[in-house]
Coordinates of C-alpha atoms in Angstrom, one line a residue:
Chain A
M962 CA 0.0 0.0 0.0
K963 CA 1.3 3.5 -0.8
R964 CA 1.4 6.3 1.6
S965 CA 1.3 10.0 0.8
K966 CA 4.3 12.1 1.6
A967 CA 2.3 14.2 4.1
S968 CA 1.3 11.1 6.1
T969 CA 4.8 9.8 6.2
V970 CA 6.0 13.1 7.6
L971 CA 3.2 13.0 10.1
L972 CA 4.0 9.5 11.2
Y973 CA 7.7 10.4 11.8
A974 CA 6.6 13.5 13.7
L975 CA 4.5 11.3 16.0
L976 CA 7.3 8.8 16.4
I977 CA 9.7 11.5 17.4
I978 CA 7.4 13.0 19.9
L979 CA 6.8 9.6 21.5
T980 CA 10.5 8.9 21.5
I981 CA 11.1 12.1 23.4
I982 CA 8.5 11.2 26.0
M983 CA 10.0 7.7 26.4
V984 CA 13.6 8.8 26.4
F985 CA 13.6 12.1 28.2
P986 CA 13.3 10.7 31.7
L987 CA 16.2 8.3 31.0
V988 CA 18.5 10.9 29.4
Y989 CA 17.7 13.4 32.1
S990 CA 18.6 10.9 34.8
F991 CA 21.8 10.0 33.0
F992 CA 22.9 13.6 32.7
S993 CA 21.9 14.4 36.3
S994 CA 24.1 11.5 37.5
L995 CA 27.1 13.3 35.9
R996 CA 26.8 16.5 37.9
T997 CA 26.9 17.7 41.5
N998 CA 23.8 18.2 43.7
E999 CA 24.4 22.0 43.7
E1000 CA 24.4 22.1 40.0
I1001 CA 21.2 20.0 39.6
F1002 CA 19.3 22.4 41.9
R1003 CA 20.8 25.6 40.6
Y1004 CA 19.8 25.0 36.9
I1005 CA 16.5 23.2 37.5
S1006 CA 14.5 26.4 37.1
P1007 CA 14.0 28.4 35.0
L1008 CA 14.3 26.0 32.1
S1009 CA 17.5 26.3 30.1
V1010 CA 19.8 24.1 28.2
H1011 CA 21.7 23.5 31.4
T1012 CA 18.6 22.0 33.1
L1013 CA 19.5 19.0 31.0
I1014 CA 23.2 19.3 30.0
P1015 CA 25.7 19.5 32.8
V1016 CA 28.0 22.6 32.9
N1017 CA 30.8 20.6 34.5
F1018 CA 30.8 16.9 33.9
T1019 CA 31.9 14.9 37.0
V1020 CA 31.8 11.2 38.0
E1021 CA 31.9 12.2 41.7
A1022 CA 28.4 10.9 42.2
Y1023 CA 29.4 7.4 41.0
V1024 CA 32.5 7.4 43.2
R1025 CA 30.3 8.2 46.2
V1026 CA 27.7 5.6 45.3
F1027 CA 30.4 2.9 45.4
R1028 CA 32.8 4.3 48.1
D1029 CA 30.4 6.0 50.6
Y1030 CA 27.2 4.1 50.0
G1031 CA 28.6 0.6 49.3
F1032 CA 26.7 -0.3 46.2
L1033 CA 29.3 -2.9 45.2
Q1034 CA 28.0 -5.5 47.7
P1035 CA 24.3 -5.5 46.6
I1036 CA 25.5 -5.7 43.0
W1037 CA 27.7 -8.8 43.7
N1038 CA 24.8 -10.3 45.7
T1039 CA 22.4 -9.7 42.8
L1040 CA 24.8 -11.0 40.3
A1041 CA 25.3 -14.2 42.3
V1042 CA 21.5 -14.6 42.6
C1043 CA 21.1 -14.1 38.9
I1044 CA 23.8 -16.5 37.9
L1045 CA 22.5 -19.2 40.3
S1046 CA 19.0 -18.6 38.9
V1047 CA 20.1 -18.8 35.3
F1048 CA 22.0 -22.0 35.8
F1049 CA 19.6 -24.0 37.9
G1050 CA 16.5 -22.5 36.3
C1051 CA 17.6 -23.6 32.8
L1052 CA 18.6 -27.0 34.1
I1053 CA 15.5 -27.8 36.1
N1054 CA 13.0 -26.5 33.5
S1055 CA 14.7 -28.0 30.5
V1056 CA 15.2 -31.5 32.0
A1057 CA 11.5 -31.5 33.0
A1058 CA 10.6 -30.3 29.5
M1059 CA 12.6 -33.1 28.0
A1060 CA 10.4 -35.6 29.8
F1061 CA 7.2 -33.8 28.8
A1062 CA 8.2 -33.4 25.1
M1063 CA 9.9 -36.7 24.5
M1064 CA 8.6 -39.4 26.8
D1065 CA 5.3 -41.0 27.6
F1066 CA 4.3 -41.5 31.2
K1067 CA 1.1 -41.9 33.2
G1068 CA -0.5 -38.6 34.3
K1069 CA 1.6 -36.6 31.9
K1070 CA -1.3 -34.5 30.5
L1071 CA -2.7 -33.7 34.0
I1072 CA 0.7 -32.7 35.5
Y1073 CA 1.5 -30.6 32.5
S1074 CA -1.8 -28.7 32.6
V1075 CA -1.4 -28.1 36.3
I1076 CA 2.1 -26.7 35.6
L1077 CA 0.7 -24.4 32.9
I1078 CA -2.0 -23.2 35.3
T1079 CA 0.6 -22.3 37.9
F1080 CA 2.1 -19.8 35.4
M1081 CA -1.1 -17.8 35.7
I1082 CA -0.9 -17.4 39.5
P1083 CA 0.3 -13.8 40.0
F1084 CA 3.4 -13.7 42.1
E1085 CA 2.2 -10.7 44.2
S1086 CA -0.9 -12.6 45.3
I1087 CA 1.1 -15.4 46.9
S1088 CA 4.2 -13.5 48.0
L1089 CA 2.9 -12.8 51.5
P1090 CA 2.1 -16.4 52.5
M1091 CA 5.2 -17.5 50.7
Y1092 CA 7.1 -15.4 53.3
R1093 CA 5.7 -17.7 56.0
I1094 CA 6.7 -20.8 54.1
A1095 CA 10.2 -19.5 53.6
Y1096 CA 10.3 -18.7 57.4
K1097 CA 9.2 -22.3 58.2
L1098 CA 11.8 -23.8 55.9
N1099 CA 14.5 -21.6 57.5
L1100 CA 15.1 -19.8 54.2
L1101 CA 14.9 -16.2 55.4
N1102 CA 18.0 -14.2 54.6
T1103 CA 19.7 -17.0 52.6
F1104 CA 20.6 -17.1 48.9
A1105 CA 18.5 -20.3 48.6
G1106 CA 15.5 -18.4 49.9
I1107 CA 15.9 -15.7 47.3
V1108 CA 16.6 -18.0 44.4
L1109 CA 14.4 -21.1 44.9
P1110 CA 10.9 -19.6 44.4
G1111 CA 11.9 -18.3 41.0
L1112 CA 13.6 -21.3 39.6
A1113 CA 10.7 -23.5 38.3
S1114 CA 8.5 -21.5 36.0
G1115 CA 5.5 -22.8 34.0
M1116 CA 6.3 -20.2 31.3
I1117 CA 9.9 -21.2 30.8
L1118 CA 9.1 -24.9 30.9
F1119 CA 6.4 -24.3 28.3
L1120 CA 9.0 -22.6 26.1
F1121 CA 11.4 -25.6 26.3
V1122 CA 8.6 -28.1 25.6
Q1123 CA 7.5 -26.2 22.5
F1124 CA 11.1 -26.1 21.3
F1125 CA 12.0 -29.7 22.1
K1126 CA 8.8 -31.0 20.4
D1127 CA 10.3 -29.8 17.1
I1128 CA 13.6 -31.6 17.3
P1129 CA 13.4 -34.4 14.7
K1130 CA 12.7 -37.8 16.4
E1131 CA 15.2 -39.6 14.0
I1132 CA 18.2 -37.7 15.4
L1133 CA 17.2 -38.8 19.0
E1134 CA 16.5 -42.4 18.0
A1135 CA 19.7 -42.7 16.0
A1136 CA 21.7 -41.6 19.1
I1137 CA 19.8 -44.1 21.3
V1138 CA 20.6 -46.9 18.8
D1139 CA 24.3 -45.8 19.0
G1140 CA 24.0 -46.4 22.7
A1141 CA 23.9 -42.8 24.0
S1142 CA 22.8 -42.4 27.6
L1143 CA 20.1 -39.9 28.5
R1144 CA 22.7 -37.6 29.9
H1145 CA 24.7 -37.7 26.7
L1146 CA 21.5 -37.1 24.7
F1147 CA 20.8 -34.0 26.8
F1148 CA 24.2 -32.4 26.9
R1149 CA 25.7 -33.5 23.6
I1150 CA 22.7 -33.5 21.3
I1151 CA 19.7 -31.5 22.6
F1152 CA 21.6 -28.7 24.3
P1153 CA 23.8 -27.7 21.3
M1154 CA 20.7 -27.7 19.1
S1155 CA 18.6 -25.5 21.4
G1156 CA 20.8 -22.4 21.7
A1157 CA 17.9 -20.0 21.0
V1158 CA 15.6 -21.3 23.7
F1159 CA 18.3 -21.5 26.3
V1160 CA 19.3 -17.9 25.6
T1161 CA 15.7 -16.9 25.9
S1162 CA 15.2 -18.6 29.2
A1163 CA 18.5 -17.5 30.6
L1164 CA 17.6 -13.9 29.7
M1165 CA 14.1 -14.2 31.3
Q1166 CA 15.6 -15.7 34.5
F1167 CA 18.3 -13.1 34.7
M1168 CA 16.1 -10.0 34.0
G1169 CA 13.4 -11.4 36.3
Q1170 CA 15.8 -11.7 39.2
W1171 CA 17.8 -8.6 38.6
N1172 CA 14.6 -6.5 38.4
S1173 CA 12.6 -8.2 41.1
Y1174 CA 11.7 -6.2 44.1
L1175 CA 8.8 -7.5 46.2
W1176 CA 10.3 -11.0 47.0
P1177 CA 13.8 -9.7 48.0
L1178 CA 12.1 -7.0 50.1
L1179 CA 10.4 -9.7 52.1
V1180 CA 13.0 -12.5 52.2
A1181 CA 16.3 -10.7 52.2
Q1182 CA 16.1 -8.1 54.9
S1183 CA 19.5 -8.4 56.4
K1184 CA 21.9 -5.7 55.3
S1185 CA 24.6 -8.0 54.1
L1186 CA 22.2 -9.8 51.8
R1187 CA 20.5 -6.8 50.3
L1188 CA 19.9 -6.9 46.6
I1189 CA 20.2 -4.0 44.2
Q1190 CA 16.5 -3.0 43.9
T1191 CA 16.0 -3.0 47.7
R1192 CA 19.3 -1.2 48.2
L1193 CA 18.1 1.4 45.8
T1194 CA 14.8 2.1 47.5
D1195 CA 16.4 2.2 50.9
F1196 CA 19.0 4.7 49.6
N1197 CA 16.2 6.8 48.0
A1198 CA 14.4 6.9 51.3
E1199 CA 17.4 7.6 53.5
E1200 CA 19.3 10.2 51.6
G1201 CA 16.8 13.0 51.0
T1202 CA 18.8 15.5 49.0
E1203 CA 21.6 13.3 47.5
W1204 CA 20.0 13.6 44.1
A1205 CA 23.1 13.2 41.9
A1206 CA 24.0 10.0 43.8
K1207 CA 20.4 8.7 43.5
Y1208 CA 20.6 9.2 39.7
A1209 CA 24.0 7.6 39.6
A1210 CA 22.7 4.6 41.6
M1211 CA 19.8 4.2 39.2
V1212 CA 22.1 4.3 36.2
V1213 CA 24.4 1.7 37.8
S1214 CA 21.4 -0.6 38.5
A1215 CA 19.9 -0.2 35.0
I1216 CA 23.0 -0.6 33.0
I1217 CA 23.3 -4.4 33.2
P1218 CA 19.7 -5.3 32.2
L1219 CA 19.8 -2.7 29.5
G1220 CA 23.1 -4.0 28.2
L1221 CA 21.6 -7.5 28.0
F1222 CA 18.2 -6.5 26.6
L1223 CA 19.4 -4.3 23.7
P1224 CA 21.5 -6.8 21.9
L1225 CA 19.4 -9.8 22.8
Q1226 CA 16.0 -8.1 22.3
K1227 CA 14.9 -10.7 19.7
Y1228 CA 15.2 -13.6 22.2
Y1229 CA 13.4 -11.6 24.9
V1230 CA 10.5 -10.7 22.7
A1231 CA 10.2 -14.4 21.7
G1232 CA 10.1 -15.3 25.4
V1233 CA 7.5 -12.9 26.6
T1234 CA 5.2 -13.4 23.6
S1235 CA 5.2 -17.2 23.8
G1236 CA 2.6 -17.1 26.6
S1237 CA 0.1 -15.2 24.5
I1238 CA 0.0 -18.0 21.9
K1239 CA -2.1 -20.0 24.2
G1240 CA -4.4 -17.1 24.7
Chain B
M694 CA 8.7 -41.0 22.1
L695 CA 11.9 -42.2 23.8
R696 CA 11.7 -45.6 25.5
V697 CA 13.1 -45.3 29.0
H698 CA 12.6 -46.9 32.4
K699 CA 9.2 -46.1 33.9
A700 CA 10.7 -44.0 36.7
V701 CA 12.9 -41.9 34.6
P702 CA 10.4 -39.2 33.4
Y703 CA 9.1 -38.8 37.0
L704 CA 12.6 -38.3 38.2
M705 CA 13.2 -35.7 35.5
I706 CA 10.1 -33.7 36.3
S707 CA 10.5 -34.1 40.1
A708 CA 12.6 -30.9 40.8
A709 CA 10.3 -28.6 38.8
C710 CA 7.1 -30.1 40.2
L711 CA 8.4 -30.0 43.8
L712 CA 9.4 -26.3 43.5
L713 CA 6.1 -25.4 41.8
L714 CA 4.2 -27.2 44.5
V715 CA 6.1 -25.5 47.4
F716 CA 6.4 -22.0 45.9
R717 CA 3.2 -21.7 43.8
V718 CA 0.4 -24.1 44.7
I719 CA 0.8 -24.3 48.5
P720 CA 1.1 -20.5 48.9
L721 CA -2.0 -20.1 46.8
F722 CA -4.0 -22.3 49.1
Y723 CA -2.4 -20.6 52.1
S724 CA -3.4 -17.3 50.6
L725 CA -7.0 -18.3 50.1
L726 CA -7.4 -20.3 53.3
G727 CA -5.3 -18.1 55.6
S728 CA -8.3 -15.7 56.0
V729 CA -10.8 -18.4 56.9
Y730 CA -8.8 -20.9 58.9
I731 CA -7.4 -19.3 62.0
D732 CA -5.5 -21.6 64.4
G733 CA -7.1 -24.5 62.6
V734 CA -10.7 -23.3 63.1
F735 CA -12.9 -22.3 60.2
T736 CA -14.3 -18.8 60.7
L737 CA -15.7 -16.0 58.6
D738 CA -14.9 -13.4 61.2
T739 CA -12.0 -11.9 59.2
F740 CA -14.4 -11.2 56.2
E741 CA -17.1 -10.0 58.5
K742 CA -14.8 -7.4 60.0
L743 CA -13.3 -6.5 56.7
F744 CA -16.6 -6.0 54.9
F745 CA -18.7 -4.4 57.7
H746 CA -16.3 -2.7 60.1
D747 CA -13.2 -1.7 58.1
T748 CA -13.5 1.7 56.6
I749 CA -9.8 1.7 55.5
F750 CA -10.5 -1.4 53.5
W751 CA -13.4 0.2 51.6
R752 CA -11.3 3.4 51.1
S753 CA -8.5 1.3 49.5
M754 CA -11.1 -0.6 47.5
W755 CA -12.4 2.7 46.0
I756 CA -8.8 3.8 45.3
T757 CA -8.1 0.5 43.6
V758 CA -11.3 0.7 41.5
K759 CA -10.6 4.4 40.5
L760 CA -7.0 3.6 39.5
N761 CA -7.9 0.5 37.5
I762 CA -10.9 2.0 35.6
V763 CA -8.5 4.5 34.2
V764 CA -5.2 2.7 33.9
I765 CA -6.4 -0.6 32.3
P766 CA -8.1 0.9 29.2
L767 CA -5.5 3.6 28.9
Q768 CA -2.6 1.2 28.8
I769 CA -4.4 -1.1 26.4
V770 CA -5.3 1.7 24.0
V771 CA -1.9 3.4 24.2
S772 CA 0.0 0.1 23.6
L773 CA -2.3 -0.9 20.8
L774 CA -1.7 2.4 19.1
L775 CA 2.1 2.1 19.6
A776 CA 2.0 -1.3 18.0
L777 CA 0.1 -0.1 15.0
L778 CA 2.5 2.8 14.7
V779 CA 5.7 0.7 14.9
N780 CA 4.2 -1.9 12.6
Q781 CA 4.3 0.7 9.7
D782 CA 6.6 0.1 6.9
L783 CA 9.0 3.0 7.5
K784 CA 12.8 3.5 7.4
G785 CA 14.4 3.1 10.8
I786 CA 11.2 1.8 12.5
G787 CA 13.2 -0.9 14.3
A788 CA 15.0 1.8 16.3
F789 CA 11.7 3.4 17.4
R790 CA 10.4 -0.1 18.4
T791 CA 13.4 -0.7 20.6
T792 CA 13.1 2.7 22.2
F793 CA 9.5 2.2 23.2
M794 CA 10.4 -1.1 24.9
T795 CA 13.4 0.3 26.8
P796 CA 11.5 1.3 30.0
F797 CA 10.5 -2.3 30.3
A798 CA 14.1 -3.5 30.4
I799 CA 14.7 -1.3 33.4
S800 CA 13.2 -2.4 36.7
G801 CA 9.9 -1.1 38.1
V802 CA 11.8 0.4 41.0
V803 CA 14.1 2.5 38.9
N804 CA 11.2 3.7 36.8
C805 CA 9.3 4.7 39.9
L806 CA 12.3 6.4 41.5
I807 CA 13.0 8.4 38.3
W808 CA 9.4 9.6 38.1
G809 CA 9.4 10.2 41.8
L810 CA 12.2 12.8 41.2
L811 CA 10.9 14.2 37.9
L812 CA 7.5 14.9 39.4
A813 CA 8.8 16.2 42.7
K814 CA 7.0 19.3 43.8
N815 CA 10.3 21.2 44.5
N816 CA 13.2 20.8 42.1
G817 CA 11.2 18.5 39.8
V818 CA 12.0 19.0 36.1
I819 CA 8.4 18.6 35.0
N820 CA 7.4 21.6 37.1
S821 CA 10.2 23.6 35.4
L822 CA 8.8 22.5 32.1
L823 CA 5.3 23.7 33.1
N824 CA 6.7 27.0 34.3
A825 CA 8.5 27.4 31.0
F826 CA 5.1 27.2 29.3
G827 CA 3.7 29.8 31.7
L828 CA 1.8 27.2 33.8
P829 CA 1.9 27.1 37.6
S830 CA 3.9 24.5 39.5
Q831 CA 1.9 21.4 40.6
G832 CA 2.0 19.4 43.8
F833 CA 2.1 16.0 41.9
W834 CA 3.2 13.4 44.5
S835 CA 2.5 15.7 47.4
D836 CA -1.1 16.6 46.2
K837 CA -3.7 14.2 47.4
N838 CA -5.8 14.8 44.3
Q839 CA -2.9 14.3 41.9
A840 CA -0.7 11.5 43.3
L841 CA -2.9 8.6 42.0
W842 CA -2.9 10.1 38.5
C843 CA 0.9 10.4 38.7
I844 CA 1.0 6.6 39.3
V845 CA -1.2 6.2 36.2
A846 CA 1.2 8.3 34.2
E847 CA 4.3 6.5 35.5
S848 CA 2.9 3.0 35.0
T849 CA 1.6 3.8 31.5
W850 CA 5.0 5.2 30.5
A851 CA 6.7 2.2 31.9
G852 CA 4.3 -0.5 30.8
S853 CA 3.0 0.5 27.3
G854 CA 6.1 -0.6 25.5
Y855 CA 5.8 -4.1 27.1
W856 CA 2.2 -4.6 26.2
M857 CA 3.0 -3.3 22.7
I858 CA 5.2 -6.3 22.2
F859 CA 2.2 -8.6 22.4
F860 CA 0.1 -6.5 20.0
L861 CA 2.9 -6.3 17.6
S862 CA 3.4 -10.1 17.5
G863 CA -0.4 -10.3 16.9
L864 CA -0.2 -7.8 14.1
K865 CA 2.7 -9.7 12.4
G866 CA 0.5 -12.8 12.3
I867 CA -2.1 -11.1 10.1
D868 CA -1.9 -12.0 6.4
T869 CA -1.4 -8.6 4.7
T870 CA -3.2 -9.7 1.5
I871 CA -6.5 -9.2 3.4
Y872 CA -5.7 -5.5 3.6
E873 CA -5.0 -5.2 -0.1
S874 CA -8.3 -6.7 -1.1
A875 CA -10.0 -4.6 1.5
A876 CA -8.4 -1.5 0.0
L877 CA -9.6 -2.5 -3.5
D878 CA -13.1 -2.8 -2.0
G879 CA -12.7 0.9 -1.0
C880 CA -12.3 0.2 2.7
G881 CA -10.8 3.1 4.6
P882 CA -8.1 2.9 7.3
I883 CA -10.5 3.3 10.3
R884 CA -12.8 0.7 8.8
R885 CA -9.9 -1.7 8.2
L886 CA -8.8 -1.4 11.8
W887 CA -12.2 -1.9 13.2
S888 CA -13.5 -4.7 10.9
I889 CA -10.3 -6.6 10.0
T890 CA -7.4 -5.9 12.4
L891 CA -9.2 -5.9 15.7
P892 CA -11.4 -9.0 15.1
L893 CA -8.3 -10.9 13.9
M894 CA -6.4 -9.9 17.0
R895 CA -9.2 -11.1 19.4
R896 CA -7.0 -13.6 21.2
T897 CA -4.1 -11.3 21.6
I898 CA -6.3 -8.5 22.9
L899 CA -7.9 -10.9 25.3
F900 CA -4.5 -12.1 26.6
V901 CA -3.2 -8.5 27.1
M902 CA -6.4 -7.5 28.8
V903 CA -6.2 -10.4 31.3
A904 CA -2.5 -10.0 32.0
N905 CA -2.8 -6.2 32.2
T906 CA -5.8 -6.4 34.6
T907 CA -3.9 -8.8 36.9
A908 CA -0.8 -6.6 36.9
N909 CA -2.7 -3.4 37.7
L910 CA -5.0 -4.8 40.3
L911 CA -1.9 -6.0 42.1
L912 CA 0.1 -2.8 41.6
F913 CA 2.5 -2.3 44.5
T914 CA 5.9 -0.9 43.5
P915 CA 4.8 2.8 43.0
M916 CA 3.0 2.9 46.3
K917 CA 5.9 1.2 48.2
T918 CA 8.7 3.2 46.6
I919 CA 7.2 6.7 45.9
T920 CA 4.0 7.5 47.9
N921 CA 3.8 5.1 50.8
G922 CA 0.1 5.1 50.1
G923 CA -0.1 8.8 50.7
P924 CA -0.5 11.7 50.7
M925 CA -3.4 11.3 53.2
G926 CA -4.0 7.7 52.1
S927 CA -4.9 8.8 48.6
T928 CA -2.8 6.1 46.8
N929 CA -3.3 3.4 49.4
A930 CA -4.5 0.7 47.0
L931 CA -5.5 -2.8 48.2
M932 CA -2.2 -4.6 47.4
Y933 CA -0.3 -2.1 49.4
E934 CA -2.8 -2.3 52.3
A935 CA -2.4 -6.1 52.2
Y936 CA 1.4 -5.7 52.4
K937 CA 1.1 -3.3 55.4
S938 CA -1.4 -5.5 57.0
S939 CA 1.0 -8.4 56.9
F940 CA 4.3 -6.7 57.6
Q941 CA 3.5 -3.5 59.6
F942 CA 0.3 -4.3 61.5
N943 CA 1.0 -8.0 61.9
K944 CA -2.5 -9.0 60.8
P945 CA -1.8 -11.9 58.4
A946 CA -5.5 -13.0 58.3
R947 CA -6.7 -9.6 57.2
S948 CA -3.9 -9.5 54.6
S949 CA -4.9 -12.9 53.2
A950 CA -8.5 -11.8 53.1
I951 CA -7.6 -8.7 51.1
V952 CA -5.5 -10.7 48.7
S953 CA -8.4 -13.2 48.3
V954 CA -10.7 -10.2 47.5
L955 CA -8.2 -9.1 44.9
L956 CA -8.0 -12.5 43.3
V957 CA -11.8 -12.7 43.1
M958 CA -11.9 -9.2 41.5
I959 CA -9.3 -10.3 39.0
G960 CA -11.4 -13.4 38.2
L961 CA -14.6 -11.4 37.8
V962 CA -13.0 -8.7 35.5
C963 CA -11.3 -11.4 33.4
A964 CA -14.6 -13.3 33.1
L965 CA -16.2 -10.1 31.9
Q966 CA -13.5 -9.6 29.4
F967 CA -13.9 -13.2 28.1
F968 CA -17.6 -12.6 27.8
L969 CA -17.2 -9.3 25.9
L970 CA -14.7 -10.8 23.5
R971 CA -16.3 -14.2 23.1
D972 CA -16.4 -15.9 19.7
K973 CA -19.4 -14.6 17.9
D974 CA -18.4 -16.3 14.7
E975 CA -16.6 -19.5 14.3
T976 CA -14.6 -18.6 11.2
K977 CA -13.4 -15.4 12.6
A978 CA -12.3 -17.3 15.7
K979 CA -10.2 -19.6 13.6
K980 CA -8.4 -16.8 11.8
G981 CA -8.0 -15.0 15.1
G982 CA -6.4 -18.1 16.5
A983 CA -3.9 -18.3 13.7
A984 CA -3.1 -14.6 14.1
A985 CA -2.5 -14.8 17.8

């Protein structure tokens, strides 16, 4: 279909306005993290070019975030949580998916549908009783307590099952005839063929843990175990006027998920939209 | 199907099943039963108190309803329009698409904190912008009549790009030859959207509606990170009240009861959405299924 020149111009104008709305808060935060508190407050009003663009660029706020406010520890904690979640999450879900996609067993349909239904239970609605379960299992303020609830996921399991179903049966049968064990089959044949789905699930696990807030808020209250999002909110509440450092802390905590999301966007989109196929 | 020992598949699914049981299924029952079983005795006292003697609950209910009546349709319309826009065949459209998704890659906490500072009454940049256009400064988060709508703005800004992804994948599934024949029949763009695109996207729209309703009825992060339910309780929605009930007031039964009420509300709203978007025409449904 052809479009007139005028409507093309109009569409671009609309896209640019929307881009400004979407990007301005992020760009403003980034620039504010590169100045001193004094400078932020001095140029905020009246509006001028220096409301946005720093007069003197400085990384002082970043130095303070790490040196004075100890953001390194929550970042290490969160990275550890993310890596554990990615590894065990991919393993547990893909091994279970292999059984669902490639084997016959009694009760398979029933168990699989229950698993898919659990994916529709909103986390917020069960997080408060889950705190009591974590308490009874002695999981409060432990890495296990942070990581375990997020590992098994109906959505990620479903992703793996859909992918594994499409692996040609002949390949698997040939390997079995050659005497391959199940472990060999999984690590040497299925895993190398399934790069895309593993990247998608790893990304979902990582982003989910890095950005999660409510569960760490409940389960990891001790200072030494604080994760990045809870550290951020505490910092925001405690340091009223440290605006430059607040912005710097936000940039620091956003840079890792953004750095993963931008190049791997395709996989992430595939992951989140897979659930809508079922309607 | 692979032929293995009978026990093998059960062993393979055991870890995932156990985790889902302990961290999904049991908490759900806990959540639903925690309000009616107190010390092992069945009682409806919690609900009796909640419904008939708890004005804070009803105030939170009204705030939740007000918030959701605005934010659910707003996010769905905005994200659908965004999807239609970035589905256009234009140079560089991929960059715009990525840009609109960016807030979603950043955590809800960061999005909230950013908007907390942008919309601050003093030293907030949005007030400087208003002043530059000759408009007076607003209270935003510190005004009890504005704070709830600031949450609407923040969560629409943060969420629309995410919901757009689903609409976009629905749009990609539509066979474009339909549009060409419709154009030949003299069908205008509004008519095309209403009579072809939207019916074919029925399943996608339904999915987004259900997921969006769930997310917004349980909205928590903005209240916890920006407003603390204030000013003067004006943003104290039900999920935040449930959280406080559990962790500040030490009333877990009341908290469970509020969450149960929220789950029932989610169920009712979703049932209504299913009813409104039900299959009226089998053939349409089949195409819609293929598109979604």
